[in-house]
PDB file of C-alpha atoms in Angstrom:
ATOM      1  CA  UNK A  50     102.931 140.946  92.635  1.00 89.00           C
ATOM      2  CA  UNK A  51     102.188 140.371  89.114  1.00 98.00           C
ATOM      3  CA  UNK A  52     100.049 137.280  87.999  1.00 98.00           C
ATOM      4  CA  UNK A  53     101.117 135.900  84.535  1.00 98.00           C
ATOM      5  CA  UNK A  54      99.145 133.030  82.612  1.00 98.00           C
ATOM      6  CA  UNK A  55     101.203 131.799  79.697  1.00 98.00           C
ATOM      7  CA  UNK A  56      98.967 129.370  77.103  1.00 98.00           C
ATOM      8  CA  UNK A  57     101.201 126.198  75.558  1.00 96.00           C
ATOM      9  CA  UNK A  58     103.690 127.163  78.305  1.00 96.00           C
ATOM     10  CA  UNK A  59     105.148 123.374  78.846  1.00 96.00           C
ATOM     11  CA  UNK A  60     108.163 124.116  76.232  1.00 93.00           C
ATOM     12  CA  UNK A  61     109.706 126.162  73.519  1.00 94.00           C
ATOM     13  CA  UNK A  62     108.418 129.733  73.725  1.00 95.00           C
ATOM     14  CA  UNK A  63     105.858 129.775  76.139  1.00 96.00           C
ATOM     15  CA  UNK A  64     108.552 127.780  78.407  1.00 96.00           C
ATOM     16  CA  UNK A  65     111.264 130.306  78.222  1.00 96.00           C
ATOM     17  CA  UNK A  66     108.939 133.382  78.512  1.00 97.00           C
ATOM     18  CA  UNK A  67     107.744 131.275  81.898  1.00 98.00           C
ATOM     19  CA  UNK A  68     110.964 131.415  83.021  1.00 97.00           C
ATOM     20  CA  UNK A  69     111.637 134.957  82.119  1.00 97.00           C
ATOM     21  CA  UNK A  70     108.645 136.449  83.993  1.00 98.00           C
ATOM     22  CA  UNK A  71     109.383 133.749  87.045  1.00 97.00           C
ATOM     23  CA  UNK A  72     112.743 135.254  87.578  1.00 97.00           C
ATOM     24  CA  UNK A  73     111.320 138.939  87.317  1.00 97.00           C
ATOM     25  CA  UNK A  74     108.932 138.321  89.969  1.00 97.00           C
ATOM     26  CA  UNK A  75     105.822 137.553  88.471  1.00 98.00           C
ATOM     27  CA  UNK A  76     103.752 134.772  89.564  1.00 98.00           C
ATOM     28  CA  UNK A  77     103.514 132.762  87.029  1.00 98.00           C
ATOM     29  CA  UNK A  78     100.460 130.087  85.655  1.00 98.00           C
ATOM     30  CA  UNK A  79     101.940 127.338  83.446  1.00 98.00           C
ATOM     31  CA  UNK A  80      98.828 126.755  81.282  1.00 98.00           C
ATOM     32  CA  UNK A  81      99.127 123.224  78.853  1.00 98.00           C
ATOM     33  CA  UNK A  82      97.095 121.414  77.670  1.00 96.00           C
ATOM     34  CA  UNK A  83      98.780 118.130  78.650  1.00 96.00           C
ATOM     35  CA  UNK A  84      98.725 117.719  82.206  1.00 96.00           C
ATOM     36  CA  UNK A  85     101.243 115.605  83.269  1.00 97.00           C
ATOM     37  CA  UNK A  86     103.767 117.545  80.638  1.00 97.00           C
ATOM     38  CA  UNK A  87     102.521 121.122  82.725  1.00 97.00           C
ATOM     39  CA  UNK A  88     102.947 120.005  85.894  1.00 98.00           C
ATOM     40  CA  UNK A  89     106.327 119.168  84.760  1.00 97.00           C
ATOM     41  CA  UNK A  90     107.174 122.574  83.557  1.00 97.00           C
ATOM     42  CA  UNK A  91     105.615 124.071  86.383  1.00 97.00           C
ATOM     43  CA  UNK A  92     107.678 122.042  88.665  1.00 97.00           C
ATOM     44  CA  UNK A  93     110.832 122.669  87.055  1.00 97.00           C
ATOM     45  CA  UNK A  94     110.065 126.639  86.890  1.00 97.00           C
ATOM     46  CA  UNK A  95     108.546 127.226  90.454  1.00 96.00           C
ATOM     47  CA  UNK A  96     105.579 127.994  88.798  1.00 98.00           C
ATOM     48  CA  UNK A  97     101.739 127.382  88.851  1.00 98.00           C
ATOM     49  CA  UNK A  98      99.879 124.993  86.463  1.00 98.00           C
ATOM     50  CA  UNK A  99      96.759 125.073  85.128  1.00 98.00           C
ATOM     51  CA  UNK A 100      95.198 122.633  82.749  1.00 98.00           C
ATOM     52  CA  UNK A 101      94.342 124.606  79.605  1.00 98.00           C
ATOM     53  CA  UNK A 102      93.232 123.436  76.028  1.00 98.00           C
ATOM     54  CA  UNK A 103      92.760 126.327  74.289  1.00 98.00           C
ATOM     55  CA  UNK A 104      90.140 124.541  71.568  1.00 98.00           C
ATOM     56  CA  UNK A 105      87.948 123.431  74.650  1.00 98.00           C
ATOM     57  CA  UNK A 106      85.330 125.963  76.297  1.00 98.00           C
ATOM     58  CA  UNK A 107      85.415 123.950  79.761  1.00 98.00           C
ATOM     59  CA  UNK A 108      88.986 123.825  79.835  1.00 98.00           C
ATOM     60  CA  UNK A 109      89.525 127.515  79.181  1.00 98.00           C
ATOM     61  CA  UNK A 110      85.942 127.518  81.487  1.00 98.00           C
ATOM     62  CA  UNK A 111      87.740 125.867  84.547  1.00 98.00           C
ATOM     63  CA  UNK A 112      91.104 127.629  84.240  1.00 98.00           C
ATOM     64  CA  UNK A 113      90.110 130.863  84.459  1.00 98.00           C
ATOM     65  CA  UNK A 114      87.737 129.673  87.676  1.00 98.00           C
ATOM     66  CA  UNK A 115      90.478 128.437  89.189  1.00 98.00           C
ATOM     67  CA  UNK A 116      92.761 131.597  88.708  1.00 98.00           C
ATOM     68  CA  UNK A 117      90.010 134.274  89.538  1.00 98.00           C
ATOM     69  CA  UNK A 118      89.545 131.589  92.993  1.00 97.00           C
ATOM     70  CA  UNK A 119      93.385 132.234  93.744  1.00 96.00           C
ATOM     71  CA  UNK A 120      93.359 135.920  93.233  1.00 95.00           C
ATOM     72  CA  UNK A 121      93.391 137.118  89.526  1.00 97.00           C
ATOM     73  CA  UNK A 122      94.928 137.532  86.955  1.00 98.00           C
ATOM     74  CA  UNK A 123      97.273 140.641  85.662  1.00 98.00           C
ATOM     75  CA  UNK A 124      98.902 139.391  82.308  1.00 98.00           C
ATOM     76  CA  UNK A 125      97.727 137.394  79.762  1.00 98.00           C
ATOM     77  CA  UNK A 126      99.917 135.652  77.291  1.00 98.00           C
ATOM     78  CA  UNK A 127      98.300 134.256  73.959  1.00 98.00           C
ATOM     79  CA  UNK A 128     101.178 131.922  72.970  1.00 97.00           C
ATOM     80  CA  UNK A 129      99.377 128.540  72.350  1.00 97.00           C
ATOM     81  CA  UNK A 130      99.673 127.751  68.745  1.00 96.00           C
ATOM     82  CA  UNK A 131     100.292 124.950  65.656  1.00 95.00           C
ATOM     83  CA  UNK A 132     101.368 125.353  62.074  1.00 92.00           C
ATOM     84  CA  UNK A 133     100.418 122.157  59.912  1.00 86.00           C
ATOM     85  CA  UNK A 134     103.073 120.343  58.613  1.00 85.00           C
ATOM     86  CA  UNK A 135     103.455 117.055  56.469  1.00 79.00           C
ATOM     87  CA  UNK A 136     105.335 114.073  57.041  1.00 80.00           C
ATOM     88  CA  UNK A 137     108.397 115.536  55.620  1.00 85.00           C
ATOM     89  CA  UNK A 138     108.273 118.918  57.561  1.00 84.00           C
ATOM     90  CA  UNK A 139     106.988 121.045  54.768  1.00 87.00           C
ATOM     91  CA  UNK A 140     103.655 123.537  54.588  1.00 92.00           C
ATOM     92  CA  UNK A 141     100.686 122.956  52.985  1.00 91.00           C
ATOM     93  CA  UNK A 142     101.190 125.429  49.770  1.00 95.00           C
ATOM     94  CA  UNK A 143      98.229 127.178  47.271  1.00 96.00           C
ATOM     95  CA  UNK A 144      98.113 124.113  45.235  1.00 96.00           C
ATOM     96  CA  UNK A 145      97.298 121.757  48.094  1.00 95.00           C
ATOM     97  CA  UNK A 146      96.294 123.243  51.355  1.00 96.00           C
ATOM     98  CA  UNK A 147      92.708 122.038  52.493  1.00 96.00           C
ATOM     99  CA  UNK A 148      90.019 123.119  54.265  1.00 97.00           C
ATOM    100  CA  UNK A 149      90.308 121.251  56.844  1.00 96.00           C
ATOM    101  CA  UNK A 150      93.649 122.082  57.412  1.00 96.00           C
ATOM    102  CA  UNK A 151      93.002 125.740  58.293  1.00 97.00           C
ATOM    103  CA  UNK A 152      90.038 124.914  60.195  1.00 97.00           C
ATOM    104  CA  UNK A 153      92.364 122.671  62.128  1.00 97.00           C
ATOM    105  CA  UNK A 154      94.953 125.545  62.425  1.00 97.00           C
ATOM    106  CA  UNK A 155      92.003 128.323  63.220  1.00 98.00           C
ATOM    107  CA  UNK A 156      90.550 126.506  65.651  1.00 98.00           C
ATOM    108  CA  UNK A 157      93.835 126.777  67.791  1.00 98.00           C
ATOM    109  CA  UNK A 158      95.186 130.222  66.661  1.00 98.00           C
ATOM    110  CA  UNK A 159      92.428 131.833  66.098  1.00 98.00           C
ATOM    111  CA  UNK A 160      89.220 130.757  67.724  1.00 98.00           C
ATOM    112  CA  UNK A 161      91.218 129.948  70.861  1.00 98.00           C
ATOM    113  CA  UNK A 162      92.666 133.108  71.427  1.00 98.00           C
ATOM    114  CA  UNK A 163      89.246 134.656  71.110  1.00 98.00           C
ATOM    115  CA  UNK A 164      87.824 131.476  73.520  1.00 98.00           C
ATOM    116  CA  UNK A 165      90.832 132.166  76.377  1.00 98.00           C
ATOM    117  CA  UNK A 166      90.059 136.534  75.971  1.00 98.00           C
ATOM    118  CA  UNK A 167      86.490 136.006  76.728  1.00 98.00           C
ATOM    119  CA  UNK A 168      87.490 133.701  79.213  1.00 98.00           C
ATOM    120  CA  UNK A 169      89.876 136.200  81.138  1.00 98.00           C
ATOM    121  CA  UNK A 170      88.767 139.193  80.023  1.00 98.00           C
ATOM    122  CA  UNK A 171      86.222 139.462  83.430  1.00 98.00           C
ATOM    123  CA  UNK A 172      89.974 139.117  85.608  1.00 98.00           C
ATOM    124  CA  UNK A 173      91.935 141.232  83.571  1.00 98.00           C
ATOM    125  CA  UNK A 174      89.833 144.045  83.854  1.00 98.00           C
ATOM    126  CA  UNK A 175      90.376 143.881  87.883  1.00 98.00           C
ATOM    127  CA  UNK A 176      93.511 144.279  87.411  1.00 98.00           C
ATOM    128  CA  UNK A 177      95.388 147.804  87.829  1.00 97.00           C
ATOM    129  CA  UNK A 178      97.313 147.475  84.908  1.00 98.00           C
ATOM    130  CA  UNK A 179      96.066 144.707  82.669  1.00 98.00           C
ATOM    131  CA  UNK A 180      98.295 143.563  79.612  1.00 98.00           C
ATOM    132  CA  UNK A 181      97.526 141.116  76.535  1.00 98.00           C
ATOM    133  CA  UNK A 182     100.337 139.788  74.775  1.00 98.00           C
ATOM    134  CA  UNK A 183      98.932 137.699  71.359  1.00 98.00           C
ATOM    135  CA  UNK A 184     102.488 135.769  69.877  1.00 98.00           C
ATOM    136  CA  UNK A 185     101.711 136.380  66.240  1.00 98.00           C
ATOM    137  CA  UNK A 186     104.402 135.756  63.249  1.00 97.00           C
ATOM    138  CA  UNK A 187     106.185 138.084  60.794  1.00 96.00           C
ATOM    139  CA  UNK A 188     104.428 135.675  58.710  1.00 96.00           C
ATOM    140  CA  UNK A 189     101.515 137.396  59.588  1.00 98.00           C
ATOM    141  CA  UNK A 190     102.394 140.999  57.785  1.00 98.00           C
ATOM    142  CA  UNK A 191     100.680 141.462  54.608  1.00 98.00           C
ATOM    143  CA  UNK A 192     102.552 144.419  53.864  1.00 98.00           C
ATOM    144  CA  UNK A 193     106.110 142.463  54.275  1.00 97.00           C
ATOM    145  CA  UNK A 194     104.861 139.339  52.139  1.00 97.00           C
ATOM    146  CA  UNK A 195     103.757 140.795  49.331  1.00 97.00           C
ATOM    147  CA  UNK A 196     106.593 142.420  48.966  1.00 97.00           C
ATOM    148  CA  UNK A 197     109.106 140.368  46.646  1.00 97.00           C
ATOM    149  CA  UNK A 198     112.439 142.364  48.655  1.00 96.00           C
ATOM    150  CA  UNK A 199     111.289 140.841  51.382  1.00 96.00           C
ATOM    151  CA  UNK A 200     112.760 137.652  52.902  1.00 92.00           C
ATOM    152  CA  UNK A 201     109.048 136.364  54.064  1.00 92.00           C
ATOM    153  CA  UNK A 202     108.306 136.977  50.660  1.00 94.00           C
ATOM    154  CA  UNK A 203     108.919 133.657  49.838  1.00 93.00           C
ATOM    155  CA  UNK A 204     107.052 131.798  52.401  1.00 92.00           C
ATOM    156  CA  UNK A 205     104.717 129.283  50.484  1.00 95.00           C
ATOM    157  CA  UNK A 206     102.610 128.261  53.399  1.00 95.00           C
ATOM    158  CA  UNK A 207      98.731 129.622  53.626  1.00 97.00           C
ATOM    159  CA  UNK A 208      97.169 128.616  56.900  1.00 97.00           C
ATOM    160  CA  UNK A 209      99.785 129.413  59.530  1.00 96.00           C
ATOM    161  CA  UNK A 210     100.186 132.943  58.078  1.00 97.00           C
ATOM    162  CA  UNK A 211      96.576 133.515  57.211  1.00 98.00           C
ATOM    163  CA  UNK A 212      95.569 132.563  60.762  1.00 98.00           C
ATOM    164  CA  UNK A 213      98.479 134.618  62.380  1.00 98.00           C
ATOM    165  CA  UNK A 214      96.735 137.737  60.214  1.00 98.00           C
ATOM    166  CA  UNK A 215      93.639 137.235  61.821  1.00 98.00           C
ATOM    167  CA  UNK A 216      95.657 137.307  65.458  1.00 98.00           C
ATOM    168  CA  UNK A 217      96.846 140.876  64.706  1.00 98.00           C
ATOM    169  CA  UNK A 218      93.274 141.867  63.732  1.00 98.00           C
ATOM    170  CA  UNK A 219      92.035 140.405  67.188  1.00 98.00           C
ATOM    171  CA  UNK A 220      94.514 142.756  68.610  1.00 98.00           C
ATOM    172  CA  UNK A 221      93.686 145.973  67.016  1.00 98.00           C
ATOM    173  CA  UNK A 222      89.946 145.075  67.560  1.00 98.00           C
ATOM    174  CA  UNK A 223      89.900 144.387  70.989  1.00 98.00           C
ATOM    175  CA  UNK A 224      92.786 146.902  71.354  1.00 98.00           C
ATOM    176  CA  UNK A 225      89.960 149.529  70.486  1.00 98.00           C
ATOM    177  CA  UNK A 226      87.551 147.714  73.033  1.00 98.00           C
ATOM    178  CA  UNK A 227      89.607 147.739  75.707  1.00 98.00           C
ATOM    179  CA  UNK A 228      91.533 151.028  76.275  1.00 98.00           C
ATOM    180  CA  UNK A 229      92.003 150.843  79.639  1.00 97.00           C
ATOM    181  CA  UNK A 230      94.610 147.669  78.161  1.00 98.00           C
ATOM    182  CA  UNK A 231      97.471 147.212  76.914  1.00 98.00           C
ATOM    183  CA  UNK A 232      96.706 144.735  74.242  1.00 98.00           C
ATOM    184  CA  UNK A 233      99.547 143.743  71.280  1.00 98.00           C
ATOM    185  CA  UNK A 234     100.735 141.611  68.784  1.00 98.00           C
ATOM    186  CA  UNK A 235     104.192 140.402  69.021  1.00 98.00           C
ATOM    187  CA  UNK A 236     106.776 138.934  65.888  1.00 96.00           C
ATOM    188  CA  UNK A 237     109.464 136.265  67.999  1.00 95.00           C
ATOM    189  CA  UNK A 238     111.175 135.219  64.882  1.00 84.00           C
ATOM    190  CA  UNK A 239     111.963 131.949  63.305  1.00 74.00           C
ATOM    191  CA  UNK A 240     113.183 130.627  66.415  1.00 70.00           C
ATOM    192  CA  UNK A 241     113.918 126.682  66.902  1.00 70.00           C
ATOM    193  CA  UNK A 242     110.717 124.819  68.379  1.00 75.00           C
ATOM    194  CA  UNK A 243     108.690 121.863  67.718  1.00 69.00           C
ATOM    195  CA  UNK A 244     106.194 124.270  65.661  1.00 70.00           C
ATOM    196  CA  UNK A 245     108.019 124.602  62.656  1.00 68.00           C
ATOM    197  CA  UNK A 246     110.308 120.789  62.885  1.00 66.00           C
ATOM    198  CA  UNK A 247     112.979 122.606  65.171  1.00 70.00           C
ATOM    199  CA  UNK A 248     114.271 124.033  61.812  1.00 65.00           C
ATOM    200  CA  UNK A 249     114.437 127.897  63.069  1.00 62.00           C
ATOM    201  CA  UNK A 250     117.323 129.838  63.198  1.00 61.00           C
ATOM    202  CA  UNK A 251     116.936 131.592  66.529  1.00 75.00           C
ATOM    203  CA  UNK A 252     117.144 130.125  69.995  1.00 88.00           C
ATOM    204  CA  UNK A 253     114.206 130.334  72.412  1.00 85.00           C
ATOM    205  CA  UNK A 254     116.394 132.869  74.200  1.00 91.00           C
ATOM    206  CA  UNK A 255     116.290 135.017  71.530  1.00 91.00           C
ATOM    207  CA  UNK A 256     112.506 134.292  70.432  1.00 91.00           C
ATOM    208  CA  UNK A 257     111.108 134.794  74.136  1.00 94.00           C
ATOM    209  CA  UNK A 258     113.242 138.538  74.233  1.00 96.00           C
ATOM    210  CA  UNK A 259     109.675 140.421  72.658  1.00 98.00           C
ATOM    211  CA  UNK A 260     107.464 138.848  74.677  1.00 98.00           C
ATOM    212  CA  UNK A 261     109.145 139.069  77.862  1.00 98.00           C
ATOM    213  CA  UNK A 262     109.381 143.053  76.883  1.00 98.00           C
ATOM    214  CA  UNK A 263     105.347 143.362  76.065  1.00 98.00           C
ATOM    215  CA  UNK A 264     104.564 141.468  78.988  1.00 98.00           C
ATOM    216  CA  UNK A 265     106.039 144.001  81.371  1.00 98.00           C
ATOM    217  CA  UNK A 266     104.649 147.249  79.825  1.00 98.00           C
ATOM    218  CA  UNK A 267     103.152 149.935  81.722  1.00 96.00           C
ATOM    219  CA  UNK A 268      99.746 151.487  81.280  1.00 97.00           C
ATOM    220  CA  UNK A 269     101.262 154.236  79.241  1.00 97.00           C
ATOM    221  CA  UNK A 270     102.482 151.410  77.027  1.00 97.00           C
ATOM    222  CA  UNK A 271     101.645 151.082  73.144  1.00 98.00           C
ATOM    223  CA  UNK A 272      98.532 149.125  72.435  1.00 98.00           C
ATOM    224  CA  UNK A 273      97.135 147.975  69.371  1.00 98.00           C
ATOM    225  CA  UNK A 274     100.459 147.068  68.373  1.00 98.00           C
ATOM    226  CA  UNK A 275     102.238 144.148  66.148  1.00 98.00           C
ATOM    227  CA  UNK A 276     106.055 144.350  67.481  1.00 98.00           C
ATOM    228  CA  UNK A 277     109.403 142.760  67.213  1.00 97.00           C
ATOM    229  CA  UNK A 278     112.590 143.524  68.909  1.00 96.00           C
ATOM    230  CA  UNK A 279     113.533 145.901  66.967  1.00 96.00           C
ATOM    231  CA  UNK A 280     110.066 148.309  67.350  1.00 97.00           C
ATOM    232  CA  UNK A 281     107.161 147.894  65.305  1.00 98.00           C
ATOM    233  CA  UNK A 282     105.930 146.028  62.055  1.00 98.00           C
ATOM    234  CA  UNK A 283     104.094 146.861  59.082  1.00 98.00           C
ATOM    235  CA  UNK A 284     100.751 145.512  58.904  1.00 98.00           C
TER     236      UNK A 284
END
């Protein structure tokens, strides 16, 4: 049996891939950060919660007790994140973004995925085939948004991407670290969830389709990797 944890799995993404991995057989850990709201999920999923806020050492601390005390774990999935948005939905642009606003939005998609890593790393590498899924963004190529052909292209924001471009270098770092992982960066799309003001275009359905696939890759699997569903992205 495979044991998944899913961070910021209470809705959208993280929700759907739950369900996903449930019905293919994996057991699955509903991490959130909001108790009551995982518990919830869990419930409604036949899956496992754990209490997990991905800014907070102890939290990450006591989850990763708690899994190790029923067993293990055999996938991670690094799906937890924010993108900062004013009153009126839009992003912080060049003119006005703030410090504190990417410190706010590193200290989630960043620095957390680095905390809950270290935290599960110890598991993972029990495991007989050990997989890392980080959800990046498309947002998150360089190549693909400095290129004015490009849709992305004309994406104003700075933090969400910028931090999102430091996931994928997490993965091709610890991708090198770890070889006896499978470690990668997936691309869902602009898919409709409270991240971005529900104004995506694609369904979770649709958004969960590349993680579901990374999760479930063998050890002779790609890793170092930044995928979507149609194969792999440009850096």
């Amino acid at each position: 049996m495979t044991t998944t944890l899913i961070t910021g799995a209470n809705k959208g993404l993280g929700f759907e891939t739950a369900r996903r991995l449930a019905a293919a057989g994996h057991t699955v850990y509903v991490g959130a950060r909001d108790a009551e709201r995982g518990r919830r999920a869990a419930e409604r999923l036949g899956a496992r919660f754990v209490q997990l806020d991905v800014t907070d050492d102890a939290s990450v601390d006591a989850a990763a007790k708690a899994i190790e005390a029923d067993g293990g774990l055999d996938v991670l999935i690094n799906n937890a994140g924010i993108e900062t948005r004013t009153e009126d939905n839009s992003v912080p642009v060049a003119a006005t973004v703030t410090a504190d606003q990417m410190r706010n939005t590193f200290e989630t998609n960043v620095f957390g995925v680095v905390r809950v890593l270290h935290a599960f790393l110890p598991l993972l590498e029990r495991s007989a085939a050990p997989v890392v899924v980080n959800v990046s963004s498309g947002l998150a190529s360089l190549t693909n948004l400095s290129d004015p052909d490009h849709h992305a292209h004309f994406y104003p924001g700075i933090a969400y991407p910028t931090s999102k471009t430091a996931v994928n270098m997490l993965t091709v770092q610890f991708a090198k670290a770890y070889p006896g992982m499978r470690i990668n960066s997936v691309e869902p799309g602009f898919t409709k969830t409270d991240l971005n003001g529900n104004t995506g275009t694609q369904t979770v359905e649709e958004g969960a389709e590349i993680i579901v696939r990374m999760a479930q890759i063998g050890p002779d699997g790609p890793t170092g990797g930044y995928f979507d569903v149609n194969g792999r992205l440009p850096w």
